[in-house]
Coordinates of C-alpha atoms in Angstrom, one line a residue:
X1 CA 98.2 134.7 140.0
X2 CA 100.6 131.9 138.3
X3 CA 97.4 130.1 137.1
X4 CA 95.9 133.2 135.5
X5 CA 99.4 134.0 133.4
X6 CA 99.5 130.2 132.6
X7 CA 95.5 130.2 131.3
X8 CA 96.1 133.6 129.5
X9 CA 99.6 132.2 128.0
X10 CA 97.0 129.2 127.0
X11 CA 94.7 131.2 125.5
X12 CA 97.1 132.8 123.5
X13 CA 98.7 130.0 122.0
X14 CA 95.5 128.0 121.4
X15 CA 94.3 131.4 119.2
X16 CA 97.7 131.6 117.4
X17 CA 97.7 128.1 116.4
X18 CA 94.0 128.5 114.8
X19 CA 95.8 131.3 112.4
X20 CA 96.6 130.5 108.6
X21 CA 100.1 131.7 107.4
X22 CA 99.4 129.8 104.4
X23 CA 98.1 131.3 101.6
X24 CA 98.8 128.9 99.1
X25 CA 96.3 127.3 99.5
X26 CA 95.2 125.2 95.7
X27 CA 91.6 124.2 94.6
X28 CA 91.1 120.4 94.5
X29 CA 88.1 118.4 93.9
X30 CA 88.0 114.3 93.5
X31 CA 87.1 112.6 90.3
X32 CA 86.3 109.0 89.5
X33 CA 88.7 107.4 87.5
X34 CA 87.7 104.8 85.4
X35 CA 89.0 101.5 86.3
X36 CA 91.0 99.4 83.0
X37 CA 91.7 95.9 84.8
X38 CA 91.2 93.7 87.9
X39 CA 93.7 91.2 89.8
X40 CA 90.9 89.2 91.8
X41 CA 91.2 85.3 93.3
X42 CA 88.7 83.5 91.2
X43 CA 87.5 81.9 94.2
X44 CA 87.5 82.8 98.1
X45 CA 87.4 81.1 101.6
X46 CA 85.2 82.0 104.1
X47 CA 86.7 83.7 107.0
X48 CA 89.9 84.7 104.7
X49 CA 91.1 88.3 103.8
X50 CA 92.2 88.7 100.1
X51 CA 94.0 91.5 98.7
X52 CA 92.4 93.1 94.7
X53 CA 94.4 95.1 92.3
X54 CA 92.7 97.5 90.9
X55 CA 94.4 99.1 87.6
X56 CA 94.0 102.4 85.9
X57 CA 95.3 105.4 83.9
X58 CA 96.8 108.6 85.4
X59 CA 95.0 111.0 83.3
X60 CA 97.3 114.3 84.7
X61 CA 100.1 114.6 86.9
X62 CA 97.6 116.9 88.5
X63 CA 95.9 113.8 89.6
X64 CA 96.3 111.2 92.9
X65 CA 95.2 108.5 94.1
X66 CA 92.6 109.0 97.2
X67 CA 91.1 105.8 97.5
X68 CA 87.9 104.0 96.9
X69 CA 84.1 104.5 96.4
X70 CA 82.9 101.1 97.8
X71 CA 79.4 100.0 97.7
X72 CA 77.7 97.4 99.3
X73 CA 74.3 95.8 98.8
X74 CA 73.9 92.2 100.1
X75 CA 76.7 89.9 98.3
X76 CA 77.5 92.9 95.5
X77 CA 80.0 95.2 95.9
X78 CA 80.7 98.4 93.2
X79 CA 84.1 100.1 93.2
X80 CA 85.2 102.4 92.0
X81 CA 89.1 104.5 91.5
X82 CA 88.7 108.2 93.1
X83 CA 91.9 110.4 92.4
X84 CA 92.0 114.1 94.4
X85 CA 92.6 116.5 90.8
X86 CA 94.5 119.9 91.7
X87 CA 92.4 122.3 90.3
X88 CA 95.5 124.6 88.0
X89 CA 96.2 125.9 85.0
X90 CA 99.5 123.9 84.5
X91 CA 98.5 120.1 84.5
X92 CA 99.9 118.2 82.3
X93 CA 98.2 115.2 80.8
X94 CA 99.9 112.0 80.4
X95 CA 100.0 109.4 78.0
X96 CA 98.0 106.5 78.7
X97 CA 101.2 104.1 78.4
X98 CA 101.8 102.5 82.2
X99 CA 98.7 101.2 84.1
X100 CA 98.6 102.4 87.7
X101 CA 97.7 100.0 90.5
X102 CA 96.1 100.3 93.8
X103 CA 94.8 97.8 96.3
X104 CA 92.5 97.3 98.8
X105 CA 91.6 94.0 101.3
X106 CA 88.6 92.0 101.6
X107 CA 87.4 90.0 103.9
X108 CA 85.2 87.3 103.2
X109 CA 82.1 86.7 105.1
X110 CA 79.2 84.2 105.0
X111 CA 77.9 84.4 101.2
X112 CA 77.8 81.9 98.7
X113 CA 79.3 83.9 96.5
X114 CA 79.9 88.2 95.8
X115 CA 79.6 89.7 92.5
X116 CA 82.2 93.0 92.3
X117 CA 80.9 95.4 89.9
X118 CA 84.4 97.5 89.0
X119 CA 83.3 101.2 87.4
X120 CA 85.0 101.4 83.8
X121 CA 83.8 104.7 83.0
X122 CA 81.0 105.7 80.6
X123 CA 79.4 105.2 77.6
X124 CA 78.6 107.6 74.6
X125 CA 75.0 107.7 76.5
X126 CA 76.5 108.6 79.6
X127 CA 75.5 105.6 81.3
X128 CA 77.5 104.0 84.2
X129 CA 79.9 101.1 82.2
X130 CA 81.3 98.1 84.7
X131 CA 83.6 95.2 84.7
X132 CA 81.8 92.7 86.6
X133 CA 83.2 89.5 87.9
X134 CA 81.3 86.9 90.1
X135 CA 83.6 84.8 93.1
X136 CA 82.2 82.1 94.5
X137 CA 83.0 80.7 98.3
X138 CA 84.3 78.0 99.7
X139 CA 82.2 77.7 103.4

């Protein structure tokens, strides 16, 4: 009889715990943010991790930083700046005055050399703008 009240005392928190209080809950969605400059080694060693600087522009404090879109086909890497955008009425947009860095780490494999293709946005024909910058290897 104890182990039937302890499995229905159980039960009853597991399906109190699944219900939502909150209803606050705000819209987001993630948007690519275009990326304005790059901190990169201008030459790696094999084997070695290196951290990049990314920098960009907040475009509304209803915007954060997520992380990365990272691409990878043989020695080229694309990256590209995603923030999470709260989806209100009330955002403010900023002035594009202080650059905002993020960083991520890369390791170095076997290549000769990887070519990082940075995503800067678009161009009046909509087409996909990057800074690219080759790094050679040391084996």
């Amino acid at each position: 009889m104890k182990r039937i009240a302890f499995l229905l005392i159980l039960i009853v928190l597991g399906f109190s715990s699944c219900l939502d209080d909150n209803n606050d809950n705000i819209p987001f969605y993630y948007e690519l943010i275009p990326i304005e400059a790059v901190d990169i080694p201008s030459q790696f060693n094999s084997g070695e991790t290196y951290t990049i600087t990314t920098s960009y522009y907040r475009p509304s404090d209803c915007h954060s930083f997520s992380g990365y879109e990272y691409d990878r086909i043989g020695n080229e890497r694309t990256v590209s700046v995603v923030n999470v955008v709260l989806d209100r009425v009330d955002c403010q947009d900023l002035e594009q005055l202080d650059l905002i860095d993020a960083t991520f780490d890369f390791f170095v494999g076997n290549e000769s050399s990887y070519t990082f293709r940075f995503w800067n946005g678009r161009n009046e024909q909509g087409e996909n703008q990057f800074i690219t910058v080759e790094v050679p290897v040391n084996q």
